Short mmCIF file of N, CA and C in Angstrom, two decimals:
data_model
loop_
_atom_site.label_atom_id
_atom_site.label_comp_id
_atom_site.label_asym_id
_atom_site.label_seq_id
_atom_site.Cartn_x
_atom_site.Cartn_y
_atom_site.Cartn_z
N UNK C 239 -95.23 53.54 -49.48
CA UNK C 239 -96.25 54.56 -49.37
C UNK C 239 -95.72 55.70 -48.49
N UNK C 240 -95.97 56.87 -48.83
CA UNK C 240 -95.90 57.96 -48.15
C UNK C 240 -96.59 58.33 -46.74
N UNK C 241 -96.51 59.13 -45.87
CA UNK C 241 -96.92 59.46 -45.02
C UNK C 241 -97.64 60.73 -45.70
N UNK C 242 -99.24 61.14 -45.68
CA UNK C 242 -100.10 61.95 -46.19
C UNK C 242 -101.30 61.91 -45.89
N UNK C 243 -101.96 62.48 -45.86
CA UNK C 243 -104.00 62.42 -45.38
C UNK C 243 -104.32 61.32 -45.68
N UNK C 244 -105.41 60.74 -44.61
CA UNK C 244 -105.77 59.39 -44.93
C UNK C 244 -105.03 58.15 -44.37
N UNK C 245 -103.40 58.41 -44.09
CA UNK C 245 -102.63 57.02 -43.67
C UNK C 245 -102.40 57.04 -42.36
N UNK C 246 -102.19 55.39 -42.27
CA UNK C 246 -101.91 55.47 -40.66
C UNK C 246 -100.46 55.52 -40.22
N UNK C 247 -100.01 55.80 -39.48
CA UNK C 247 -98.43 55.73 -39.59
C UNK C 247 -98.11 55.14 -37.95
N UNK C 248 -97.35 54.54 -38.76
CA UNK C 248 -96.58 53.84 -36.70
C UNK C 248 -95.08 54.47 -36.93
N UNK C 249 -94.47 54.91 -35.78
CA UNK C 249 -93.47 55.13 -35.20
C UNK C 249 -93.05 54.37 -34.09
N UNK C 250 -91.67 54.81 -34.01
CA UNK C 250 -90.78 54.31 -32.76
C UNK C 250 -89.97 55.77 -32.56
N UNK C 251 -90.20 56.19 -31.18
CA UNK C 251 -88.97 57.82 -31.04
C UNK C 251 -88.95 57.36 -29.53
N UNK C 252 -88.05 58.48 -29.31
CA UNK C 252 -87.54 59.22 -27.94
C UNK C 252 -88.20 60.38 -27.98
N UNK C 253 -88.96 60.90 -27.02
CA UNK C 253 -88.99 62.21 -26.74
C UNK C 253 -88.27 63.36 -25.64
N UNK C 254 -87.65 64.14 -26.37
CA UNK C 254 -86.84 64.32 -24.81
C UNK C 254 -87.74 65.76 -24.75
N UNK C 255 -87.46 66.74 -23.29
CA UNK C 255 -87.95 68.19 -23.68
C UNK C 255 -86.69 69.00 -23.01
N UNK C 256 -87.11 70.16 -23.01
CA UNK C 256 -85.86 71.22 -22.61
C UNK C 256 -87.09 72.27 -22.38
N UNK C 257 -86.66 73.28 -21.90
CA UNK C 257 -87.25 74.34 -21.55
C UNK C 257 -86.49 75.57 -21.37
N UNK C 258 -86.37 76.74 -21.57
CA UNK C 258 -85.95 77.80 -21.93
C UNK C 258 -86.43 78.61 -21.01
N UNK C 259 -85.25 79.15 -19.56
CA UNK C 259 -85.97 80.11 -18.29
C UNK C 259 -84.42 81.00 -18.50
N UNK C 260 -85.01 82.66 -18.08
CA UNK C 260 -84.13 83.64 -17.88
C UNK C 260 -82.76 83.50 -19.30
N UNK C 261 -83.40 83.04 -20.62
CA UNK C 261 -82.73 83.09 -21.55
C UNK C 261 -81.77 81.96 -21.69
N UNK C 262 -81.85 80.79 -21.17
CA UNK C 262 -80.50 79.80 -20.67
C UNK C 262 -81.66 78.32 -21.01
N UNK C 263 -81.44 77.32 -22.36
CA UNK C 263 -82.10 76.50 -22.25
C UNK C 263 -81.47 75.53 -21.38
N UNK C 264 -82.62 74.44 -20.58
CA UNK C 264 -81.78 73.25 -20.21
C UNK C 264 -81.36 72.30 -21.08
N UNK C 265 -80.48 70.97 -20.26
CA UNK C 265 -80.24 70.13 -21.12
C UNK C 265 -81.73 69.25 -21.42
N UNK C 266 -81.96 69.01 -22.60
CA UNK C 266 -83.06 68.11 -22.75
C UNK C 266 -83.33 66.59 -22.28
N UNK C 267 -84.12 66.57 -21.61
CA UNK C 267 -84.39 65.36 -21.34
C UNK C 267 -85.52 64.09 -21.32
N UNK C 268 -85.11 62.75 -21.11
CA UNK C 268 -85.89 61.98 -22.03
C UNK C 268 -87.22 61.85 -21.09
N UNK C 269 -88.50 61.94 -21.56
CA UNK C 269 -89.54 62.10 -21.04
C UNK C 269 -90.77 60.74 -21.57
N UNK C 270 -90.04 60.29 -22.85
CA UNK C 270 -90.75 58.99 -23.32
C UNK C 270 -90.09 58.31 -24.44
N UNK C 271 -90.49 57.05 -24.41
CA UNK C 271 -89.77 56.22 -25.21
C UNK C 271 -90.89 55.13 -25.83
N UNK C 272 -91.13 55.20 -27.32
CA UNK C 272 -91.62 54.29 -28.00
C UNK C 272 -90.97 53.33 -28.50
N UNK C 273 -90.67 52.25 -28.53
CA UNK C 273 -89.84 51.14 -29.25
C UNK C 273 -90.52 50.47 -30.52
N UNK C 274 -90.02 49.19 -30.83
CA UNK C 274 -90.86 48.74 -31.48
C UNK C 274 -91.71 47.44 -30.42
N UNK C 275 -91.38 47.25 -29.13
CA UNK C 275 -92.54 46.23 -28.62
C UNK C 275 -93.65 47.31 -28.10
N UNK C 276 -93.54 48.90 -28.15
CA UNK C 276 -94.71 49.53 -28.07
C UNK C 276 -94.70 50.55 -29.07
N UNK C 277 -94.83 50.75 -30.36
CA UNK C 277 -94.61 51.44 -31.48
C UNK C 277 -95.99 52.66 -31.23
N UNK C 278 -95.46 53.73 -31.69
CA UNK C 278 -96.96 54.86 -31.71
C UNK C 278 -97.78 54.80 -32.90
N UNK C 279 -99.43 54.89 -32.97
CA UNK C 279 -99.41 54.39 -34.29
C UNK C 279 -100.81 55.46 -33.72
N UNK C 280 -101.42 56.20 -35.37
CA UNK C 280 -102.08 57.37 -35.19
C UNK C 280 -102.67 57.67 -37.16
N UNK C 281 -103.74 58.12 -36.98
CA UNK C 281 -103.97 58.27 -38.34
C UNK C 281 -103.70 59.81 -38.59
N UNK C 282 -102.63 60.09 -39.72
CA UNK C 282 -102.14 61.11 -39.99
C UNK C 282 -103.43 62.57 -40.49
N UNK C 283 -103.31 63.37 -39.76
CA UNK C 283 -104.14 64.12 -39.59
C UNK C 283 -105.54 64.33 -38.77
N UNK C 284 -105.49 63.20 -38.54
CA UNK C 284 -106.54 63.21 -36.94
C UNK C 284 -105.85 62.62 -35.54
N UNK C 285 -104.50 62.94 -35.62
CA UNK C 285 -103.79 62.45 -34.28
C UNK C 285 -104.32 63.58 -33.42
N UNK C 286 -104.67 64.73 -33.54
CA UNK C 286 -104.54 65.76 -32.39
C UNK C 286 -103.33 66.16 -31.32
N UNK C 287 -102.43 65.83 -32.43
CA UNK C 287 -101.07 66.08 -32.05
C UNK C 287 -100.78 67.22 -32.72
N UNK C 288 -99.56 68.36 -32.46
CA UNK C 288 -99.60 69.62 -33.13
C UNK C 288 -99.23 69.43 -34.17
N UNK C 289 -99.73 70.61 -35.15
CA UNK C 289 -99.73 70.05 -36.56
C UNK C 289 -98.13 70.24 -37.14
N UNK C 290 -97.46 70.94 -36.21
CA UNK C 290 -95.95 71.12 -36.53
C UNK C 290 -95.45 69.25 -36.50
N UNK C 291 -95.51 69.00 -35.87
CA UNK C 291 -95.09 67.25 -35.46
C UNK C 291 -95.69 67.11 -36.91
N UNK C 292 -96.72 66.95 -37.48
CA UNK C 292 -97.28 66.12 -38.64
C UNK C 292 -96.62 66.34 -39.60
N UNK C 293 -96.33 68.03 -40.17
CA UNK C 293 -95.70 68.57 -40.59
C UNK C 293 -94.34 68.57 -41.14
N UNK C 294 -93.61 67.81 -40.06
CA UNK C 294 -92.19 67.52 -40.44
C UNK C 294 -92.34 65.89 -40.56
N UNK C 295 -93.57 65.15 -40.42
CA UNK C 295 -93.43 63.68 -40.84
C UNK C 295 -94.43 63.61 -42.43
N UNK C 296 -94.48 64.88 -42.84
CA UNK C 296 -94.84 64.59 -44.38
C UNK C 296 -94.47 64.43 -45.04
N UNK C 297 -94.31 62.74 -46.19
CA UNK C 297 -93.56 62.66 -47.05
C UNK C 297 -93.11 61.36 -46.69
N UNK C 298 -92.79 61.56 -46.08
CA UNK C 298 -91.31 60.03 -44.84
C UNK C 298 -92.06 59.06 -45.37
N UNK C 299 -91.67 57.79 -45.48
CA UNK C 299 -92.07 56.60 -45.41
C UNK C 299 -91.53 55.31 -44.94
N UNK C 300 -91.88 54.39 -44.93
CA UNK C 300 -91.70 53.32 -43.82
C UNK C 300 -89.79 53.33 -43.77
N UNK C 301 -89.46 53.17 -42.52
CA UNK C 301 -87.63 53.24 -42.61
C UNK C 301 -87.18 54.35 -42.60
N UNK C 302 -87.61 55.44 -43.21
CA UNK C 302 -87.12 56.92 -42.67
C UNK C 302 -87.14 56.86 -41.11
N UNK C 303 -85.86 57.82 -41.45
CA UNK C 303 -85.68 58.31 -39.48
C UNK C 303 -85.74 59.77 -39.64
N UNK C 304 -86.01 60.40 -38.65
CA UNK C 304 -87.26 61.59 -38.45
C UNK C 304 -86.02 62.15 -37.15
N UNK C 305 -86.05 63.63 -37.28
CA UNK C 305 -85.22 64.46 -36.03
C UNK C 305 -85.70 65.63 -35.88
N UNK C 306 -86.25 66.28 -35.13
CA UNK C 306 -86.90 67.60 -35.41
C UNK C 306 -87.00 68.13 -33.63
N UNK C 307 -86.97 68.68 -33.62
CA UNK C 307 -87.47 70.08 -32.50
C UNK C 307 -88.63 71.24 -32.56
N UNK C 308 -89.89 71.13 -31.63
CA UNK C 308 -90.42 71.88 -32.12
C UNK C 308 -90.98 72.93 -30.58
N UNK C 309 -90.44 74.14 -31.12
CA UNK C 309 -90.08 74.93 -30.52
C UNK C 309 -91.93 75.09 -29.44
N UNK C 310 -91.79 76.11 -28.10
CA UNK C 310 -93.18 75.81 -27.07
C UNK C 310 -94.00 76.15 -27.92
N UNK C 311 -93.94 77.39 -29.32
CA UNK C 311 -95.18 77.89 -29.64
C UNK C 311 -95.77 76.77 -31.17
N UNK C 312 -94.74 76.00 -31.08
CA UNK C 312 -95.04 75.23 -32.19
C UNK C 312 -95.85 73.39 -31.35
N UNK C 313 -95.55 73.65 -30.34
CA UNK C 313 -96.04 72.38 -29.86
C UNK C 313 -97.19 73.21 -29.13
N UNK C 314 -96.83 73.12 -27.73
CA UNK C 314 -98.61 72.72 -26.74
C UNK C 314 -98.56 74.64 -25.75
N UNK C 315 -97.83 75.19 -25.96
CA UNK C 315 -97.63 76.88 -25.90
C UNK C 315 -97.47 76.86 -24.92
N UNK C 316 -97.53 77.69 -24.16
CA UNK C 316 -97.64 78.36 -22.32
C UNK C 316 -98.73 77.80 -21.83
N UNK C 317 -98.52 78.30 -20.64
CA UNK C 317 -99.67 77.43 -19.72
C UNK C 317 -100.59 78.60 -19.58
N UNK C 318 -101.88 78.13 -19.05
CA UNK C 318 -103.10 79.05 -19.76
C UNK C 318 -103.49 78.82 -18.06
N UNK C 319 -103.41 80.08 -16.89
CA UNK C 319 -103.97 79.99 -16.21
C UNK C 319 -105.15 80.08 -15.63
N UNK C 320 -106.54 80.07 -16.73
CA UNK C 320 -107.80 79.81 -16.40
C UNK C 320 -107.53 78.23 -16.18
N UNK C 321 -106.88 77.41 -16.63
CA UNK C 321 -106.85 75.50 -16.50
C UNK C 321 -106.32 75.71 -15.30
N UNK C 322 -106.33 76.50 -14.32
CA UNK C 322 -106.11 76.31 -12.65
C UNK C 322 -107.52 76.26 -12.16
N UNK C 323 -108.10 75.09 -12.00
CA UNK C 323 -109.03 74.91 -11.04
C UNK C 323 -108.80 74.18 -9.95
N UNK C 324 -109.82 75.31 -8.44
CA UNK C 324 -109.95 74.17 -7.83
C UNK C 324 -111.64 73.94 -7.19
N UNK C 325 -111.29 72.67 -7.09
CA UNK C 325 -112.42 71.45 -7.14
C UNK C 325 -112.38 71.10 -5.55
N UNK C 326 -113.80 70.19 -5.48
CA UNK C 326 -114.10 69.89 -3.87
C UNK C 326 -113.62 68.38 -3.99
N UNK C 327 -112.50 68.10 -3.14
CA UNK C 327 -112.68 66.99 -2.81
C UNK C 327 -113.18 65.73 -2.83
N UNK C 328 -114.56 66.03 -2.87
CA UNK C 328 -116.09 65.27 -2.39
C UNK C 328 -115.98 64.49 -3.83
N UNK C 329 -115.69 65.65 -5.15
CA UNK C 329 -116.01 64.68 -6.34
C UNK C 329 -114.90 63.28 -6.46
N UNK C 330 -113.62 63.23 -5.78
CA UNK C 330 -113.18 62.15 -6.44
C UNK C 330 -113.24 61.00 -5.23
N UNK C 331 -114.11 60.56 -4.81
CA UNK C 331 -114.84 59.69 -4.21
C UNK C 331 -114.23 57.99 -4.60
N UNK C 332 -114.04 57.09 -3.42
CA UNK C 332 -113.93 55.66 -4.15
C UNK C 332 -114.75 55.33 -4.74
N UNK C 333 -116.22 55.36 -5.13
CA UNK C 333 -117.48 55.09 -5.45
C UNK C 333 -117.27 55.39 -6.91
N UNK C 334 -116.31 56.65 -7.07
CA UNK C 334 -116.10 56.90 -8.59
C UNK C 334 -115.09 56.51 -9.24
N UNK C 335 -113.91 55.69 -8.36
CA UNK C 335 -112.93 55.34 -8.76
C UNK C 335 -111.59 55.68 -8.43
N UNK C 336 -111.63 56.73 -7.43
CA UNK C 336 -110.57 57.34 -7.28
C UNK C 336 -109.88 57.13 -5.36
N UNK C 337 -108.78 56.01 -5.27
CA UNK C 337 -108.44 56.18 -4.26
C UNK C 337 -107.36 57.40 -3.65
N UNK C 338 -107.10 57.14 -2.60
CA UNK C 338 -106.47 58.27 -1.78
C UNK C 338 -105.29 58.67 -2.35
N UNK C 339 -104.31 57.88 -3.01
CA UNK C 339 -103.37 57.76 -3.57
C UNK C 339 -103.33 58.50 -4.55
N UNK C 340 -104.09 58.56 -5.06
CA UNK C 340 -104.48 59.62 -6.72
C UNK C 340 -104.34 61.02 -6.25
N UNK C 341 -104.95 61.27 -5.20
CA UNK C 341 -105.06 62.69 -5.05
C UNK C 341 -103.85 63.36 -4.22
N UNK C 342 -102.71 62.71 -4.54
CA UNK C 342 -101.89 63.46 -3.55
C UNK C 342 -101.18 64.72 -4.94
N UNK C 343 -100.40 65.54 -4.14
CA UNK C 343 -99.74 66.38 -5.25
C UNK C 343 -98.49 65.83 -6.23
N UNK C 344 -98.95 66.58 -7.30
CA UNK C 344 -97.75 65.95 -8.06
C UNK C 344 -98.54 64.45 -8.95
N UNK C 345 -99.77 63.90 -8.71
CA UNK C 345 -99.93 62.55 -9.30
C UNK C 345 -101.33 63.48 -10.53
N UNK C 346 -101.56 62.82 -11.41
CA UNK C 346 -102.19 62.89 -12.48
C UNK C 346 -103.42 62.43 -12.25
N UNK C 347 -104.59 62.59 -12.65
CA UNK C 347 -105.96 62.25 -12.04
C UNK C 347 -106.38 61.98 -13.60
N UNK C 348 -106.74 60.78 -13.92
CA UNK C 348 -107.60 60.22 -14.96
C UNK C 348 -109.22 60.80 -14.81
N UNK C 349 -109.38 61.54 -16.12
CA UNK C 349 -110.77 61.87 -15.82
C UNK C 349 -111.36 62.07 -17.28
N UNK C 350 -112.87 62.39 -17.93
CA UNK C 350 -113.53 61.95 -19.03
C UNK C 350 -114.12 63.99 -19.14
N UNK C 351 -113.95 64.14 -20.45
CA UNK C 351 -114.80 65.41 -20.36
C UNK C 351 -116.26 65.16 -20.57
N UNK C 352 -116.91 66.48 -21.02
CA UNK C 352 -118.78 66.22 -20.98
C UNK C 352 -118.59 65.72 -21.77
N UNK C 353 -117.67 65.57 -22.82
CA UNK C 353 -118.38 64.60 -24.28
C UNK C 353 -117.64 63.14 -24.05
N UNK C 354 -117.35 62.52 -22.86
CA UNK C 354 -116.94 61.25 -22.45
C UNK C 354 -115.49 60.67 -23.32
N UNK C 355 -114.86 61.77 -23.28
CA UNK C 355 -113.42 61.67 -24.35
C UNK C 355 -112.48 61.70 -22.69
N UNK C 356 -111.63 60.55 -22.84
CA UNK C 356 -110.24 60.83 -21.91
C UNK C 356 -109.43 62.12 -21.32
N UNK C 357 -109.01 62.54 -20.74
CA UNK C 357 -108.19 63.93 -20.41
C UNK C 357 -107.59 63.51 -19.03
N UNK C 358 -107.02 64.45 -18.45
CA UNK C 358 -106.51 64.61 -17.52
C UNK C 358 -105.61 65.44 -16.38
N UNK C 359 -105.82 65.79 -14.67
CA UNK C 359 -105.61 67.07 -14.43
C UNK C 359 -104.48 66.99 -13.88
N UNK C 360 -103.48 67.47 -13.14
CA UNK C 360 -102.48 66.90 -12.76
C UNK C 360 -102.82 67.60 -11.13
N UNK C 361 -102.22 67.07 -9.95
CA UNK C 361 -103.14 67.92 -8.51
C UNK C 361 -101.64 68.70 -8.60
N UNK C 362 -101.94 70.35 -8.49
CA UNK C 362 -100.63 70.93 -7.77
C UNK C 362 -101.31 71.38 -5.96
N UNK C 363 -101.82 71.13 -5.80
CA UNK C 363 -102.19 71.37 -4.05
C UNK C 363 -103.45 70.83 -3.70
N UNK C 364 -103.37 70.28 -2.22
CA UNK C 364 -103.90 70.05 -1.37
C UNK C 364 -104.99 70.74 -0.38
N UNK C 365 -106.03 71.23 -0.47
CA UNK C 365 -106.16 72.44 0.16
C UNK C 365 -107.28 71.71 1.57
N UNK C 366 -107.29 70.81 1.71
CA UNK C 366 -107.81 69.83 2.48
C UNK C 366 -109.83 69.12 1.84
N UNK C 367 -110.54 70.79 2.01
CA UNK C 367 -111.21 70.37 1.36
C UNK C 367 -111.73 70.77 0.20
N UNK C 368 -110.62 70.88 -0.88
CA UNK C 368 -110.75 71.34 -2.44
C UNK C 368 -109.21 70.93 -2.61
N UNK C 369 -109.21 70.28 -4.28
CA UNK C 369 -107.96 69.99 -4.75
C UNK C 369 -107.42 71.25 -5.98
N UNK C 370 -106.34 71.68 -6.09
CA UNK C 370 -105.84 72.78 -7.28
C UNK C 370 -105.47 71.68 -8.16
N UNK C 371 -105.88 71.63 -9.14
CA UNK C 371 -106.10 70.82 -10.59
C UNK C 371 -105.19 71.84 -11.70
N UNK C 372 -104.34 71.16 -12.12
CA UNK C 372 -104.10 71.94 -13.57
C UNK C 372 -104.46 71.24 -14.63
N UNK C 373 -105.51 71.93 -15.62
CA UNK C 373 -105.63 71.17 -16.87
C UNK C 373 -105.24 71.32 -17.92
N UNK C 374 -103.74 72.15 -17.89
CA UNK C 374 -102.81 72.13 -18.57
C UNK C 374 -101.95 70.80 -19.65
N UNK C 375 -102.16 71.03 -20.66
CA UNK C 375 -101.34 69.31 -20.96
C UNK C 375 -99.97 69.70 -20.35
N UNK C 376 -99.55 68.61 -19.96
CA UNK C 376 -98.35 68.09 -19.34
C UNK C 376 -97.30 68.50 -20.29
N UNK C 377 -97.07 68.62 -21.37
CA UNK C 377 -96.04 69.19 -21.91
C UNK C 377 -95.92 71.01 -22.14
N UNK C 378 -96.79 71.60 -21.75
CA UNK C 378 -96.45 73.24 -22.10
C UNK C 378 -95.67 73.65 -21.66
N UNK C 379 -95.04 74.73 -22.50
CA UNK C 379 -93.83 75.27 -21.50
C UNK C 379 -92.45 74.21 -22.51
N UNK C 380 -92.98 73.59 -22.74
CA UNK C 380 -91.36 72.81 -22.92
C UNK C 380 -90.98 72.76 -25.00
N UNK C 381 -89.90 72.84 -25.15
CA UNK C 381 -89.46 72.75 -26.60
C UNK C 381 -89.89 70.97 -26.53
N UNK C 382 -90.16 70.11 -27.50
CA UNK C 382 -90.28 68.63 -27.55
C UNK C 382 -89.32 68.28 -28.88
N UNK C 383 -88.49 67.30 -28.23
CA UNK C 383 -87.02 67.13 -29.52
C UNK C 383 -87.37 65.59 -29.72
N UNK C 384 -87.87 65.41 -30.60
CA UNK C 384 -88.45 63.72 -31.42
C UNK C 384 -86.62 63.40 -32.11
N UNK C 385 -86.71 62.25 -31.94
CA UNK C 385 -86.07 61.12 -32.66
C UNK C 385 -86.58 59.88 -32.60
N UNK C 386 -86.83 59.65 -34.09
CA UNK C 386 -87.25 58.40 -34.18
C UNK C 386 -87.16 57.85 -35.78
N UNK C 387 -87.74 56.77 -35.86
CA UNK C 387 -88.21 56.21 -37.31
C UNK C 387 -89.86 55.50 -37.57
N UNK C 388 -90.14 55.73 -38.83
CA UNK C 388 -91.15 55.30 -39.48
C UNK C 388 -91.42 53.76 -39.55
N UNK C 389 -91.87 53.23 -38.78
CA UNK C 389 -92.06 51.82 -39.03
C UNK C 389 -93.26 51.29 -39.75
N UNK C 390 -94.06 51.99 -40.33
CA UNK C 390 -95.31 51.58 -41.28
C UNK C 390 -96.27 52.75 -41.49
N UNK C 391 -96.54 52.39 -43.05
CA UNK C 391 -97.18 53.27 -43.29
C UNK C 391 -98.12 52.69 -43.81
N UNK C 392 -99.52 52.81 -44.10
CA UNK C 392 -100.28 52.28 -44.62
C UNK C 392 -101.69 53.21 -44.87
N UNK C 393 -102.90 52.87 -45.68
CA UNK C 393 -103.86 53.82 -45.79
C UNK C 393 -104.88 53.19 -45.03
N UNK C 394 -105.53 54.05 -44.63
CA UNK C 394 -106.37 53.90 -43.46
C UNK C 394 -107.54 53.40 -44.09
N UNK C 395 -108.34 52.51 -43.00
CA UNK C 395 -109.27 51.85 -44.31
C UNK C 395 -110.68 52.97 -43.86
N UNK C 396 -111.92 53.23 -44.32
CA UNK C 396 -113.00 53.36 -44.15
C UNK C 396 -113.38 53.02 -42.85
N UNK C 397 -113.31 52.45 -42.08
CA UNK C 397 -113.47 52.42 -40.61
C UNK C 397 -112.94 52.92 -39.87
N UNK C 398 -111.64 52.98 -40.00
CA UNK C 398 -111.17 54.05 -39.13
C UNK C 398 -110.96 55.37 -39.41
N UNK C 399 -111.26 55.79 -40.85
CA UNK C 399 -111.42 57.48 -40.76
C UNK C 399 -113.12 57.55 -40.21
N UNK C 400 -114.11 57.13 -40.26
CA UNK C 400 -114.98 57.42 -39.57
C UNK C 400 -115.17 57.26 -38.02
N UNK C 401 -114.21 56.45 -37.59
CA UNK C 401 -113.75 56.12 -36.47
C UNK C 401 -113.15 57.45 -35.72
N UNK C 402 -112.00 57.87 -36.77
CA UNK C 402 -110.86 58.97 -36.01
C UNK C 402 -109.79 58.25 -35.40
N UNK C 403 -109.78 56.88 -35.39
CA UNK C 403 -108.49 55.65 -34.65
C UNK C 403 -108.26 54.96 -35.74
N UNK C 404 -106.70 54.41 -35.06
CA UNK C 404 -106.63 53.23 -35.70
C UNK C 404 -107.38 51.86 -34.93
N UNK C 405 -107.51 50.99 -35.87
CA UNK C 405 -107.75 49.73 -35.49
C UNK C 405 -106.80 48.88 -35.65
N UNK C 406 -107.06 47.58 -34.94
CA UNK C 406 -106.45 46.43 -35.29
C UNK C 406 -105.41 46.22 -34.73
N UNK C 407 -104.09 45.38 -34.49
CA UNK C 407 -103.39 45.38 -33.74
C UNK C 407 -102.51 46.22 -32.73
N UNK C 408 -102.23 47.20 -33.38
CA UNK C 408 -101.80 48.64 -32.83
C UNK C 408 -102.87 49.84 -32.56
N UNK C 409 -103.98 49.36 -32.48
CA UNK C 409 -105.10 50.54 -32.19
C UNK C 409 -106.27 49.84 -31.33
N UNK C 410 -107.43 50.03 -31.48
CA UNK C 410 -108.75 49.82 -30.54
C UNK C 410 -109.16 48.89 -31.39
N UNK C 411 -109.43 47.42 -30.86
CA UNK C 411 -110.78 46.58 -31.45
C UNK C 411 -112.12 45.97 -30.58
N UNK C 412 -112.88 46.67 -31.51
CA UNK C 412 -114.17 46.93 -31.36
C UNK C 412 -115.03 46.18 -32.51
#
């Protein structure tokens, strides 16, 4: 089976990134690693991954190996400095889950938007009593260079396109 609307697809890659300052890219480097004892697995066209990534896995099927680069404006773009907020302190409370440790700079803060979907801010400062939050995704700014292969393809059943996930061993069961 093909990789196309409707299927679920698992992978195994490397992701490395590079970034491009004063005209001079760096060397790219590895930023994540899927194997097969943690394979990525996503229903093709509702990953909310950029549609360039989907794009170059159309067609492939199970055993294809996949190489692509996709340049900042094709992945997650520049960083958008209205996602610089800062916030009081007061909200990330132990009561809500959040120890001291979380909030230092540089660490990632797990947090839910109004519609109770996952996200997350990363702290760039300390200001004692307000934290500078970027809610930037973690990759902007950077080219993202995939290598990997197709380890299954399959069609998604009726539950999980109304879902938007996969299920079942490699996804959410509910």
């Amino acid at each position: 089976m093909k990789i196309e609307n409707q299927t679920v697809v698992g992978l195994t890659y490397e992701l490395k990134v590079s970034k491009v300052e004063d005209e001079i890219e760096s060397v790219p480097f590895s930023v994540e690693v899927r194997d097969e004892e943690d394979p990525f697995y996503f229903i093709f066209r509702q990953s909310g991954l950029p549609e360039k990534f989907e794009e170059y896995l159309t067609g492939k099927q199970e055993g294809d190996s996949f190489e692509f680069v996709l340049k900042v404006e094709e992945a997650y773009g520049e960083a958008d400095d209205e996602l610089l907020i800062n916030l009081p302190k007061s909200q990330f409370t132990k009561e809500r889950g959040f120890e001291d440790s979380m909030l230092q700079e540089g660490e990632f803060l797990p947090l839910m938007d109004e519609n109770g979907y996952p996200m997350q801010a990363k702290v760039l400062k300390d200001f004692g009593d307000t934290l500078l939050l970027d809610f930037n995704h973690p990759l902007v700014g950077f080219d993202l260079h995939f290598e990997g292969k197709v380890l299954e393809v399959r069609e998604a059943t009726p539950e999980e396109m109304d879902h938007g996930h996969v299920h079942g061993e490699h996804g959410e069961d509910h």
